[in-house]
PDB file of N, CA and C in Angstrom:
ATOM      1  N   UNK A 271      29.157 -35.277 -14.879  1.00 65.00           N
ATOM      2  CA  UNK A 271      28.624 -36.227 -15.836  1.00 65.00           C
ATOM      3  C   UNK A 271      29.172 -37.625 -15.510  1.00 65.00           C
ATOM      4  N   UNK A 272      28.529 -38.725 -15.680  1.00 82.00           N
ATOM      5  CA  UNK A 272      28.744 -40.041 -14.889  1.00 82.00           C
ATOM      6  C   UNK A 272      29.229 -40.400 -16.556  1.00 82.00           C
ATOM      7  N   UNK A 273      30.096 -41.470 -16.230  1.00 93.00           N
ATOM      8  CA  UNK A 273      30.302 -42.693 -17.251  1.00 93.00           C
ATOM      9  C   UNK A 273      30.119 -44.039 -17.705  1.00 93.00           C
ATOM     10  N   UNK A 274      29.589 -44.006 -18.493  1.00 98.00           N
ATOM     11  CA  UNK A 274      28.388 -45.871 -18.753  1.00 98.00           C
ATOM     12  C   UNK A 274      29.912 -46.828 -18.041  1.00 98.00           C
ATOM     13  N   UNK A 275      29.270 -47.663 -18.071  1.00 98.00           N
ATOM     14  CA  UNK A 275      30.246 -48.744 -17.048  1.00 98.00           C
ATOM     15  C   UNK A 275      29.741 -49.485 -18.290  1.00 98.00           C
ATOM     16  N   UNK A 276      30.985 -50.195 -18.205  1.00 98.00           N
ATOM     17  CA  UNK A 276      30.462 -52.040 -19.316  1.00 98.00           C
ATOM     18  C   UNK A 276      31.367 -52.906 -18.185  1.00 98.00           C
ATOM     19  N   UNK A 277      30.665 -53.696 -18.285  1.00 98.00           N
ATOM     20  CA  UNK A 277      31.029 -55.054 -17.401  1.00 98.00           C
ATOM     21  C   UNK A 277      32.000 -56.055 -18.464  1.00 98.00           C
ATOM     22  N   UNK A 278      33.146 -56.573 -18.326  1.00 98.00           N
ATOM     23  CA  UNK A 278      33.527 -57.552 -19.216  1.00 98.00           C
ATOM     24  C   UNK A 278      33.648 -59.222 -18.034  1.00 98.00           C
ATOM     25  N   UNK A 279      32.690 -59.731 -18.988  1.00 98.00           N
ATOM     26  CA  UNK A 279      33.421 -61.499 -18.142  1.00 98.00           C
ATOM     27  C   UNK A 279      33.751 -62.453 -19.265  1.00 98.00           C
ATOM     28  N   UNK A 280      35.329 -62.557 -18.790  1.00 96.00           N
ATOM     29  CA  UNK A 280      35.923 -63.133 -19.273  1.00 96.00           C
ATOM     30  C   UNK A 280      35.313 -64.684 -19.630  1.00 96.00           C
ATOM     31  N   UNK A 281      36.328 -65.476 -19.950  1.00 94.00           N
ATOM     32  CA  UNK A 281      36.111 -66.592 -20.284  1.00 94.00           C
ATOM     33  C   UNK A 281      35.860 -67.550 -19.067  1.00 94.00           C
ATOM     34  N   UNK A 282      36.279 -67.412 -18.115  1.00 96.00           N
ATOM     35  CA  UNK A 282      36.745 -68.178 -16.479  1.00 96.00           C
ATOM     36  C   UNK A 282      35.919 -67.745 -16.043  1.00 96.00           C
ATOM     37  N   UNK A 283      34.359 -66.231 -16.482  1.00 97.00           N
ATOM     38  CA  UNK A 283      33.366 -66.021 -15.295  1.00 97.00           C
ATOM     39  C   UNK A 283      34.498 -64.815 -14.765  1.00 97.00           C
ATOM     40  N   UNK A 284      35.580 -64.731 -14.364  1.00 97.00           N
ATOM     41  CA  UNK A 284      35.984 -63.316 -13.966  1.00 97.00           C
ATOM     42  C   UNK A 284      35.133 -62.395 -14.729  1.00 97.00           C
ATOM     43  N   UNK A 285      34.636 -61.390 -13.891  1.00 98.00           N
ATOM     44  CA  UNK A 285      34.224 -60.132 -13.722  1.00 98.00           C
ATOM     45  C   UNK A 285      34.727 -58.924 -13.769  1.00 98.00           C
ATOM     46  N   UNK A 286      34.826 -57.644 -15.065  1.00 97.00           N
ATOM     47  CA  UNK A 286      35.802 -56.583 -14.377  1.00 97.00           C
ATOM     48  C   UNK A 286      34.866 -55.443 -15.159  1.00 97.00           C
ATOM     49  N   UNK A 287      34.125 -54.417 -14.052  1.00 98.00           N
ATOM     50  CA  UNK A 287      33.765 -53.268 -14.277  1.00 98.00           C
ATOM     51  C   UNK A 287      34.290 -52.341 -14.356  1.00 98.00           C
ATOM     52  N   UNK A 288      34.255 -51.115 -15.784  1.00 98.00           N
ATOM     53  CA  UNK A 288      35.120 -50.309 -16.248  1.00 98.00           C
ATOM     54  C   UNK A 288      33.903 -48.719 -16.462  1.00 98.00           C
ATOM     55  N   UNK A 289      35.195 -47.950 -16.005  1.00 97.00           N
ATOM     56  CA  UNK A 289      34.088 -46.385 -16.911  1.00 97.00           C
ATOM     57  C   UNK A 289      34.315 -46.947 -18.261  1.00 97.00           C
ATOM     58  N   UNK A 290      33.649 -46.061 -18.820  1.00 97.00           N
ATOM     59  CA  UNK A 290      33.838 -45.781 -20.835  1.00 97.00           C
ATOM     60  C   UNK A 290      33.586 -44.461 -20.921  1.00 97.00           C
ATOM     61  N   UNK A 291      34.647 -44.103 -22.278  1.00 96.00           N
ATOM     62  CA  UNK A 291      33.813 -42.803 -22.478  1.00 96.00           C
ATOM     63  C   UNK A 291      32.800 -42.605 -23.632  1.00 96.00           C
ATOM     64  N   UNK A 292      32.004 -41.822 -23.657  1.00 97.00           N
ATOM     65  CA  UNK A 292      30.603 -41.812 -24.466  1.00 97.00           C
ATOM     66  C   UNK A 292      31.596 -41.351 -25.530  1.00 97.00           C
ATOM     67  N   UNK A 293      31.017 -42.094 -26.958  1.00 96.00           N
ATOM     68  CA  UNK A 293      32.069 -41.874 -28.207  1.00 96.00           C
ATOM     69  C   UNK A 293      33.004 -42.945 -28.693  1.00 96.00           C
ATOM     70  N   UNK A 294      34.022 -43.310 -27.442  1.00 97.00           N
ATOM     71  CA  UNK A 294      34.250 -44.179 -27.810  1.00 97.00           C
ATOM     72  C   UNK A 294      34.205 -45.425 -28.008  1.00 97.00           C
ATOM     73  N   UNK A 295      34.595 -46.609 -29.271  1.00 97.00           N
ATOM     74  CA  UNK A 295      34.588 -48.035 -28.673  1.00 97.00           C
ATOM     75  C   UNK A 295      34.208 -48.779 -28.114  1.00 97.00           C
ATOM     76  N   UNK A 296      34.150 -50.167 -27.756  1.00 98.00           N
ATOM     77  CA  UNK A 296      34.238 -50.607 -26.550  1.00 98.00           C
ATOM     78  C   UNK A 296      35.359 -51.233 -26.544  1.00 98.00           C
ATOM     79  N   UNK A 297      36.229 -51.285 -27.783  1.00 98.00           N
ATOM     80  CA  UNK A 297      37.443 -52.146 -27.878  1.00 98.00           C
ATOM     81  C   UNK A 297      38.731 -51.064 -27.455  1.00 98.00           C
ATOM     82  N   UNK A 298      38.137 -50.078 -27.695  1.00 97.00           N
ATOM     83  CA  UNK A 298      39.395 -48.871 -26.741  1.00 97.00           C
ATOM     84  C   UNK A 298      39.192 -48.791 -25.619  1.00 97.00           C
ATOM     85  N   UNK A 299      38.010 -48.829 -24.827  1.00 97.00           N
ATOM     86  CA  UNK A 299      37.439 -48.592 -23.563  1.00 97.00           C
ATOM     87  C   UNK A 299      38.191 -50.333 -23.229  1.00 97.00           C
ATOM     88  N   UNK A 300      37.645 -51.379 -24.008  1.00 97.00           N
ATOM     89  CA  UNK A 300      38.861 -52.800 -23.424  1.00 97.00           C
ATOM     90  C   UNK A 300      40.424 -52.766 -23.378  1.00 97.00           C
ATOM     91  N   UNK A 301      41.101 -51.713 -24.426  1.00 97.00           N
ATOM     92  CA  UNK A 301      42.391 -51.672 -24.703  1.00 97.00           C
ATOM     93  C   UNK A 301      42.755 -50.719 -23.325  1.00 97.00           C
ATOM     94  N   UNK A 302      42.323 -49.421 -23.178  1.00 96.00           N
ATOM     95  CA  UNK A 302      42.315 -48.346 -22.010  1.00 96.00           C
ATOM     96  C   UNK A 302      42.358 -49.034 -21.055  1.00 96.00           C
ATOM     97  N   UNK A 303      41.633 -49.732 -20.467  1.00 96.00           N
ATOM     98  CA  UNK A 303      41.396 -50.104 -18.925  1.00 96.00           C
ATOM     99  C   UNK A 303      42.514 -52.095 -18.807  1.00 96.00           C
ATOM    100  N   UNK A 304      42.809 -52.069 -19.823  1.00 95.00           N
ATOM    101  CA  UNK A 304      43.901 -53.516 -20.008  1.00 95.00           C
ATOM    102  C   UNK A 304      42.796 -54.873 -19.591  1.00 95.00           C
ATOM    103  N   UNK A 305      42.170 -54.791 -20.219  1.00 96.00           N
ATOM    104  CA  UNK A 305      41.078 -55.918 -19.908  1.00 96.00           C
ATOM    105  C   UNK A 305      41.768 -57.156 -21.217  1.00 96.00           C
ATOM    106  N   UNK A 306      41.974 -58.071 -20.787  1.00 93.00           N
ATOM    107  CA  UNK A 306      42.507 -59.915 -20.722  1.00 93.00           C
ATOM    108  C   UNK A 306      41.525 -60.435 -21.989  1.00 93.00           C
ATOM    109  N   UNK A 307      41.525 -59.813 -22.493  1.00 93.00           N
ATOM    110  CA  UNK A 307      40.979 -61.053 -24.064  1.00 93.00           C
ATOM    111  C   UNK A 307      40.398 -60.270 -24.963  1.00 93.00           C
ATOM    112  N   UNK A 308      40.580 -59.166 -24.971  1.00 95.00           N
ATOM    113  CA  UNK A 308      40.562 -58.133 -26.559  1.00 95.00           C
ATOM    114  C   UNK A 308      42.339 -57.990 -26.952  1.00 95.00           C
ATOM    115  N   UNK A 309      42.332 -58.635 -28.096  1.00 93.00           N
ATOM    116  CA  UNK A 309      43.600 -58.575 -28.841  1.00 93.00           C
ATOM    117  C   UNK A 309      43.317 -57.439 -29.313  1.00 93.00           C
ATOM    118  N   UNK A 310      42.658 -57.384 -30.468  1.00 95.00           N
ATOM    119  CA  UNK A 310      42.225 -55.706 -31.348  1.00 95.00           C
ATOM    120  C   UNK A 310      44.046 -55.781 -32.396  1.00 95.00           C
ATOM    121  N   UNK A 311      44.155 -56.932 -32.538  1.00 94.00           N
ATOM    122  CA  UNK A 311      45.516 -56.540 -33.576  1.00 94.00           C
ATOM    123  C   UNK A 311      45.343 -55.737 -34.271  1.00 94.00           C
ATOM    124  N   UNK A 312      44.721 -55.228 -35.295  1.00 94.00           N
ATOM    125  CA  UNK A 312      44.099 -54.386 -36.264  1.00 94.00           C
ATOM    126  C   UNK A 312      43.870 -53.275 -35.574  1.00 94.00           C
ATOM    127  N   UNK A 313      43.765 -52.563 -34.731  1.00 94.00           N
ATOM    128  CA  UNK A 313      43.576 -51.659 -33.497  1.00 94.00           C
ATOM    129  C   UNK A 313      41.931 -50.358 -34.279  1.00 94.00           C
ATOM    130  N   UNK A 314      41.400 -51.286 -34.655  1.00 94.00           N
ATOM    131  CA  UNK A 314      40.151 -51.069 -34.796  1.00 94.00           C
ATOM    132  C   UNK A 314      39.432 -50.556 -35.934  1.00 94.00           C
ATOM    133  N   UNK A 315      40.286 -51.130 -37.321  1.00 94.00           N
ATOM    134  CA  UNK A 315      39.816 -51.060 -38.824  1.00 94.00           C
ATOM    135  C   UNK A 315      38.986 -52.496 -39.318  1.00 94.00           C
ATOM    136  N   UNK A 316      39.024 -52.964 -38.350  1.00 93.00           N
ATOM    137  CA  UNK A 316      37.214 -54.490 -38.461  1.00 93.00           C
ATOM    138  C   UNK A 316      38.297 -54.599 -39.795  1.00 93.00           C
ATOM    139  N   UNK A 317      39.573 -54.974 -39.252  1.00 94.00           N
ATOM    140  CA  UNK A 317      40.475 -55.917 -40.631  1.00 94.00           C
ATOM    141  C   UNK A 317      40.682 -57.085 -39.707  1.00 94.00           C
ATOM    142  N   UNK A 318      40.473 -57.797 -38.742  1.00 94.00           N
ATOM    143  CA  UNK A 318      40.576 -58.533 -37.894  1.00 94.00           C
ATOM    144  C   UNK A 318      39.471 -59.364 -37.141  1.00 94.00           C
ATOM    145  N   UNK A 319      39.374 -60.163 -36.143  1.00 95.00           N
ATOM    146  CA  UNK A 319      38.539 -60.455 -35.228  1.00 95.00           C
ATOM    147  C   UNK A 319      38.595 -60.890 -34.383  1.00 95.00           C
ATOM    148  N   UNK A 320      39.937 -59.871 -33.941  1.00 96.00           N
ATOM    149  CA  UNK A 320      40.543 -60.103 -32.513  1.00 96.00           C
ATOM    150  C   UNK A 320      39.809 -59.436 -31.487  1.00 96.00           C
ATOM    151  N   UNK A 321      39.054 -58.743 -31.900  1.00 97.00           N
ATOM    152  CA  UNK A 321      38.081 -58.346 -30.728  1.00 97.00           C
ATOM    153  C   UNK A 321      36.860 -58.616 -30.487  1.00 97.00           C
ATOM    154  N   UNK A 322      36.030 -59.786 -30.708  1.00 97.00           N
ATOM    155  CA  UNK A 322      35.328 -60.757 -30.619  1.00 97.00           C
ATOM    156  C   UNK A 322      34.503 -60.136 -29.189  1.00 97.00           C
ATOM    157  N   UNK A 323      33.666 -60.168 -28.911  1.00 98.00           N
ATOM    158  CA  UNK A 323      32.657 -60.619 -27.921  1.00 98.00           C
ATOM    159  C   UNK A 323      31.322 -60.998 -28.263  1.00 98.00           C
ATOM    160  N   UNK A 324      31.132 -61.381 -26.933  1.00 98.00           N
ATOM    161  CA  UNK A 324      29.686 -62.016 -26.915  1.00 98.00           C
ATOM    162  C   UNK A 324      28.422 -60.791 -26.044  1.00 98.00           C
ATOM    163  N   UNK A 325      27.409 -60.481 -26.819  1.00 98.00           N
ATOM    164  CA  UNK A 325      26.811 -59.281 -26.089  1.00 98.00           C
ATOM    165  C   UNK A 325      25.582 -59.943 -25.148  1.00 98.00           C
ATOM    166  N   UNK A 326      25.687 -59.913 -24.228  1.00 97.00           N
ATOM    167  CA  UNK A 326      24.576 -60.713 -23.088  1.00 97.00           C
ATOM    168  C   UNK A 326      23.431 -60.180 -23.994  1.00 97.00           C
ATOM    169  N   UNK A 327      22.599 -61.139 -23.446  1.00 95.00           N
ATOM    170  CA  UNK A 327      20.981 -61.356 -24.081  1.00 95.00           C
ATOM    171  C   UNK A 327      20.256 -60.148 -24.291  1.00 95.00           C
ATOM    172  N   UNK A 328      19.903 -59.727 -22.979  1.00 96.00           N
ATOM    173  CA  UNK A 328      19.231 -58.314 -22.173  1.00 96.00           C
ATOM    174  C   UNK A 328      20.021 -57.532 -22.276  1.00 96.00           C
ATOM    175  N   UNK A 329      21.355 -57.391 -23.472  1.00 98.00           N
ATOM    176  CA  UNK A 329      21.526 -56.066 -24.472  1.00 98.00           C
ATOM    177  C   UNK A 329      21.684 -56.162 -25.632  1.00 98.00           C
ATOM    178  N   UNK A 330      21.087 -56.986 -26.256  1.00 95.00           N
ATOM    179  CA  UNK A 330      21.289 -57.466 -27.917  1.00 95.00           C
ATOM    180  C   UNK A 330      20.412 -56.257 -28.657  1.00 95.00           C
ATOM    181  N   UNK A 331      19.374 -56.407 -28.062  1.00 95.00           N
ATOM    182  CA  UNK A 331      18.601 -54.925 -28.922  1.00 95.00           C
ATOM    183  C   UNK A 331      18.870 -53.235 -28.554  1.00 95.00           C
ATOM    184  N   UNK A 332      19.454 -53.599 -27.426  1.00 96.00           N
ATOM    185  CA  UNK A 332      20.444 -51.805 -28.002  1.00 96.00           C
ATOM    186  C   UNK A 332      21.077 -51.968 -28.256  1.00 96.00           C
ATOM    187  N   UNK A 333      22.335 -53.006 -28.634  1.00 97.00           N
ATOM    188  CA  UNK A 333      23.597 -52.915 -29.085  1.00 97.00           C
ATOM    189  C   UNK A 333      23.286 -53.272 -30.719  1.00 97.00           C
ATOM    190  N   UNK A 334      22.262 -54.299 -31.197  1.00 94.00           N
ATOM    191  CA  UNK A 334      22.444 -54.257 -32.603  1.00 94.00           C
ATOM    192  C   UNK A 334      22.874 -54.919 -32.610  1.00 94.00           C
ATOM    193  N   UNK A 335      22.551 -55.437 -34.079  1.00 92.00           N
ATOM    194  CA  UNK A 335      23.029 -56.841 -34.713  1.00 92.00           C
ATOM    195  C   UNK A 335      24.381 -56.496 -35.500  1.00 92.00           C
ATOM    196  N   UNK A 336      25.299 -57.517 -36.198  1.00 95.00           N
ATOM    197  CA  UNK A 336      26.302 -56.985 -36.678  1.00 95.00           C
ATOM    198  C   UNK A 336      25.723 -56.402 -38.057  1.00 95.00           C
ATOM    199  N   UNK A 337      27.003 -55.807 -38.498  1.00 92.00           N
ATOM    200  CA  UNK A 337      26.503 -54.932 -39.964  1.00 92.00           C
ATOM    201  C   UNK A 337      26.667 -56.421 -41.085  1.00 92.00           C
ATOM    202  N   UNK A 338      26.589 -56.372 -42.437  1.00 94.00           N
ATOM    203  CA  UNK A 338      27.096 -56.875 -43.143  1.00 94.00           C
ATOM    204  C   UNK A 338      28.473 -57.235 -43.281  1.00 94.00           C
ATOM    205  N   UNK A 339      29.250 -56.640 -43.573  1.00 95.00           N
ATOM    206  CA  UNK A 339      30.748 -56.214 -43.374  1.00 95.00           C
ATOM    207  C   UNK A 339      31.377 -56.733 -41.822  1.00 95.00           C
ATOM    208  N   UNK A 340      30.580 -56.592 -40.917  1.00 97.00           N
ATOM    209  CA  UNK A 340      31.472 -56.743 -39.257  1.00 97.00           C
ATOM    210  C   UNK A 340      30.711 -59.133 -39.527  1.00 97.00           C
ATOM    211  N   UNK A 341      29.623 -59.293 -40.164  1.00 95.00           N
ATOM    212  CA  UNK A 341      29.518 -60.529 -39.807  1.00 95.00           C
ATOM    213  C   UNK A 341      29.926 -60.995 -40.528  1.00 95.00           C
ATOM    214  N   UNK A 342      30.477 -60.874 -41.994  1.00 96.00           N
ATOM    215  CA  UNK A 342      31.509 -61.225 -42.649  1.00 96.00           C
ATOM    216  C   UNK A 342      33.387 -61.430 -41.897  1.00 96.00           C
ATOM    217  N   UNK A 343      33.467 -60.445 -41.660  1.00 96.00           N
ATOM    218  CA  UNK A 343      34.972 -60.556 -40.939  1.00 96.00           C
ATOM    219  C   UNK A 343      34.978 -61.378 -39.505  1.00 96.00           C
ATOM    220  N   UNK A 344      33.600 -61.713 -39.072  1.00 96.00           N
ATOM    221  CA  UNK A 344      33.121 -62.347 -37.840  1.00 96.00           C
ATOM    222  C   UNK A 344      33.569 -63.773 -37.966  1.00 96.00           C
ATOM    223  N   UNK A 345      33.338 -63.869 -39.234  1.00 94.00           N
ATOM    224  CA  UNK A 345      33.521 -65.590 -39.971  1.00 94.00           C
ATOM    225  C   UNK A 345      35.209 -65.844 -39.908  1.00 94.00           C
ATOM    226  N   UNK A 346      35.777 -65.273 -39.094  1.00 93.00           N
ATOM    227  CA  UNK A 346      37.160 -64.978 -39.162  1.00 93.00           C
ATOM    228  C   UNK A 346      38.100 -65.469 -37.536  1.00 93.00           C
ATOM    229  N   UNK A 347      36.589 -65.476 -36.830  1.00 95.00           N
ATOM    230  CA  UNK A 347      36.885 -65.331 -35.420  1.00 95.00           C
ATOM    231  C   UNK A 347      37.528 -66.692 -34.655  1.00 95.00           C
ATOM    232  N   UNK A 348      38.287 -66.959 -34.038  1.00 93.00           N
ATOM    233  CA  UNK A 348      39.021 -67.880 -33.794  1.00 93.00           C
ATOM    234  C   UNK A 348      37.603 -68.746 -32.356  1.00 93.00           C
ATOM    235  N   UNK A 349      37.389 -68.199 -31.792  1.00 94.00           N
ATOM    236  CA  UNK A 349      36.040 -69.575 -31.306  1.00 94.00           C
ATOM    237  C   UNK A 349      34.221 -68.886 -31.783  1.00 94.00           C
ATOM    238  N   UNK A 350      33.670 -70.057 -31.121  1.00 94.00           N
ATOM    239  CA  UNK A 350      32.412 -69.825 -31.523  1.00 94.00           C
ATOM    240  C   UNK A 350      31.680 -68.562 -32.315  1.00 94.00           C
ATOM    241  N   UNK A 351      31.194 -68.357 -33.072  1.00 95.00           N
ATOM    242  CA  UNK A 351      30.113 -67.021 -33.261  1.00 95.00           C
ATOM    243  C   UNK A 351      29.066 -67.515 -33.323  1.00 95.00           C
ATOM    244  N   UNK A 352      28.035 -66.291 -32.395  1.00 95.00           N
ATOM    245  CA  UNK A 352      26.914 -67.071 -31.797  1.00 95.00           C
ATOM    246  C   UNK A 352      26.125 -65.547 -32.555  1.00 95.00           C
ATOM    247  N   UNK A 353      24.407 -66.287 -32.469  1.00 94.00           N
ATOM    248  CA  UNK A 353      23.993 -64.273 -32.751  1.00 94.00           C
ATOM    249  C   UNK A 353      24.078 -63.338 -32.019  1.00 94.00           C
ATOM    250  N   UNK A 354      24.697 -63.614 -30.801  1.00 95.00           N
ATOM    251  CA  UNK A 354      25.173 -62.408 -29.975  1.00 95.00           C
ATOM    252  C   UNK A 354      26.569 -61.566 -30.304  1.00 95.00           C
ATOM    253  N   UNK A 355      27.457 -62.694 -31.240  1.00 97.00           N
ATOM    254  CA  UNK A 355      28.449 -62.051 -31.390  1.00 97.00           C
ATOM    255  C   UNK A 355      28.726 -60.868 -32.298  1.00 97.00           C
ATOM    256  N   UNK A 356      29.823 -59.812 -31.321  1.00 98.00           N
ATOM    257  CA  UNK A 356      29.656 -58.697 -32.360  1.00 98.00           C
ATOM    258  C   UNK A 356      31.815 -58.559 -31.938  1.00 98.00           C
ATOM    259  N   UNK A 357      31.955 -57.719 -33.068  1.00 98.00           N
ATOM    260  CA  UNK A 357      33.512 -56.971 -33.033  1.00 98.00           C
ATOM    261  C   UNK A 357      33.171 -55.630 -32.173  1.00 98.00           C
ATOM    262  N   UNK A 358      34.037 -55.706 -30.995  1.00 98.00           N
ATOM    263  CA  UNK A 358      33.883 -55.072 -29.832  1.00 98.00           C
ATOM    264  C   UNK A 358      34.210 -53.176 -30.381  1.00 98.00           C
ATOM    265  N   UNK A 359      34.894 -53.751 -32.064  1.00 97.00           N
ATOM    266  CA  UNK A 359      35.647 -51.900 -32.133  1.00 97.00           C
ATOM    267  C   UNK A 359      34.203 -51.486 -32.801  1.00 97.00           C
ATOM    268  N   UNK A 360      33.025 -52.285 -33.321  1.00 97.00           N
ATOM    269  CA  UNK A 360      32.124 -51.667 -33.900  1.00 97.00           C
ATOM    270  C   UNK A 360      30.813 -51.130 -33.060  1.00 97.00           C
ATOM    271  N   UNK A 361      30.869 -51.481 -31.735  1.00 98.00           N
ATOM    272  CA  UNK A 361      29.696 -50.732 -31.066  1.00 98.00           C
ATOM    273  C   UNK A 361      30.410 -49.502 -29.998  1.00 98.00           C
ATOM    274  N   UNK A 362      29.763 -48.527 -30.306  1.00 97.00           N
ATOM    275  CA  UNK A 362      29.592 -47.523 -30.081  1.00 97.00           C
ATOM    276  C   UNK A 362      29.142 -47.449 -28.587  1.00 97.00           C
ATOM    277  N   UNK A 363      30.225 -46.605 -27.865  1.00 97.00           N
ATOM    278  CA  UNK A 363      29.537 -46.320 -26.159  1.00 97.00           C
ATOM    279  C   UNK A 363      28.272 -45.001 -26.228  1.00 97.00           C
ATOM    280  N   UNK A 364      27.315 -45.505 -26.089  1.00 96.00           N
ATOM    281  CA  UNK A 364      26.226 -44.160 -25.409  1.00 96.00           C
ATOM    282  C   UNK A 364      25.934 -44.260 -24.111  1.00 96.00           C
ATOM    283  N   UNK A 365      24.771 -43.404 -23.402  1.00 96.00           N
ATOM    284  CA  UNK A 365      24.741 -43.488 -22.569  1.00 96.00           C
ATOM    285  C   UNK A 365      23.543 -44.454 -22.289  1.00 96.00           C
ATOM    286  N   UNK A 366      23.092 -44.829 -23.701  1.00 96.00           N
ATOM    287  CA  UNK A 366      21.841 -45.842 -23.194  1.00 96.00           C
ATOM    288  C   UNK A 366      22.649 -47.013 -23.145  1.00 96.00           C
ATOM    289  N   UNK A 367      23.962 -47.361 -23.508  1.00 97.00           N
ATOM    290  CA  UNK A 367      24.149 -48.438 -23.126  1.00 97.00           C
ATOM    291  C   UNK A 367      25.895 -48.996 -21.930  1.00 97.00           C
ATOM    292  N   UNK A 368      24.940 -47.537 -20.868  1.00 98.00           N
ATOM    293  CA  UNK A 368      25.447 -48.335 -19.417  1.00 98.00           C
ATOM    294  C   UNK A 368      25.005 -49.145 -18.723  1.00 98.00           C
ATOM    295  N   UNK A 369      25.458 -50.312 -18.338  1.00 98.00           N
ATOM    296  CA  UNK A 369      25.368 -51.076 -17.717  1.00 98.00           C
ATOM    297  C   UNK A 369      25.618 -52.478 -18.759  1.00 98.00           C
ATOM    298  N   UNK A 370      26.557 -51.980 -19.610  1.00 98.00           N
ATOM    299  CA  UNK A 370      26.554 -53.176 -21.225  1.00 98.00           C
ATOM    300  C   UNK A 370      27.033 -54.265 -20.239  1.00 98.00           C
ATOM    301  N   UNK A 371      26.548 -55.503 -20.907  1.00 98.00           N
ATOM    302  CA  UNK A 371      27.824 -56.851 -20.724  1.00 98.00           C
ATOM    303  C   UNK A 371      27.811 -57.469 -21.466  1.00 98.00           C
ATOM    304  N   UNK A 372      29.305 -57.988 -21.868  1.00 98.00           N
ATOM    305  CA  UNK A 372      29.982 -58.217 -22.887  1.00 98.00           C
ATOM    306  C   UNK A 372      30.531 -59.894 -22.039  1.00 98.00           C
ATOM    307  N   UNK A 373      30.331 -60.789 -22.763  1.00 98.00           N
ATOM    308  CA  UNK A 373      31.098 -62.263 -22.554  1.00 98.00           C
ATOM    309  C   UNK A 373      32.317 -62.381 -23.451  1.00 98.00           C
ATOM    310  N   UNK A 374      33.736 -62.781 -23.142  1.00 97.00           N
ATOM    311  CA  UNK A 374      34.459 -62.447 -24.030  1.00 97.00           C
ATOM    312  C   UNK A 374      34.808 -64.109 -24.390  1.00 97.00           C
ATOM    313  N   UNK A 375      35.498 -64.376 -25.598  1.00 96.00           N
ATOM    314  CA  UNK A 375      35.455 -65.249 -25.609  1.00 96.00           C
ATOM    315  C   UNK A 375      36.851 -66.308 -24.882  1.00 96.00           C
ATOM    316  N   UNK A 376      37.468 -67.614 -25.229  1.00 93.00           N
ATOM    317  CA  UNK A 376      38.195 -68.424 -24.974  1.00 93.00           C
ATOM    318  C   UNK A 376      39.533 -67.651 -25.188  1.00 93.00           C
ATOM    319  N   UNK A 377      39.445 -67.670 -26.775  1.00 90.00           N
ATOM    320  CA  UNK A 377      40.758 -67.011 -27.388  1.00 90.00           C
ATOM    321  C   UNK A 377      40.181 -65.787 -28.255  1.00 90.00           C
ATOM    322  N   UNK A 378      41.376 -65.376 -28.984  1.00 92.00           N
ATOM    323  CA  UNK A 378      41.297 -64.661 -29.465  1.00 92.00           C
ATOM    324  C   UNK A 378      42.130 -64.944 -31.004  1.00 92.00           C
ATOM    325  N   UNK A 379      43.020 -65.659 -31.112  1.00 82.00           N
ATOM    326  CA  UNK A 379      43.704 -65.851 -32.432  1.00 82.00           C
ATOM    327  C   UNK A 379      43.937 -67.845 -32.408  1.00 82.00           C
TER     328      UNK A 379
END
């Protein structure tokens, strides 16, 4: 069985392709593999919005818009929120969404 890959690019345009596992996260699948700009202080109770990303264009409609609750705590986020932005602990890895990319942002706190 293969594993969805998510692409993270950082703030600088660095590039870093990761497995995930189906189930989890993407903010554990960022914490797991030590990827550079998911804080996740809150370690993934969306009491925070240290895990901020930006979901590229050409995956906004499988990944979903934020919930009520995740774009509320969004209003929290230390740079921009754009309508791409989502809290990285609230989307869910499947397998329809290998090949995700995620823009992360500047900072994080």
């Amino acid at each position: 069985m293969t594993m969805p890959k998510i692409t993270f690019i950082s703030a600088d345009g660095t590039a870093q392709t990761v497995d995930a596992r189906t189930g989890d996260n993407v903010m554990q699948t960022a914490l797991a593999q030590g990827i550079e700009g998911i804080t996740a202080e809150c370690g993934g109770a969306m009491a925070c919005a240290t895990c901020h990303a930006y979901v590229a264009d050409d995956w906004a409609d499988k990944v979903g818009p934020a919930t009520g609750a995740e774009a509320d705590m969004l209003d929290f986020a230390a740079c921009e929120v754009t309508p791409s932005s989502r809290l990285s602990c609230q989307i869910t890895i499947t397998e329809e969404l290998d090949g995700l990319v995620l823009r992360l942002p500047e900072t994080q706190i």
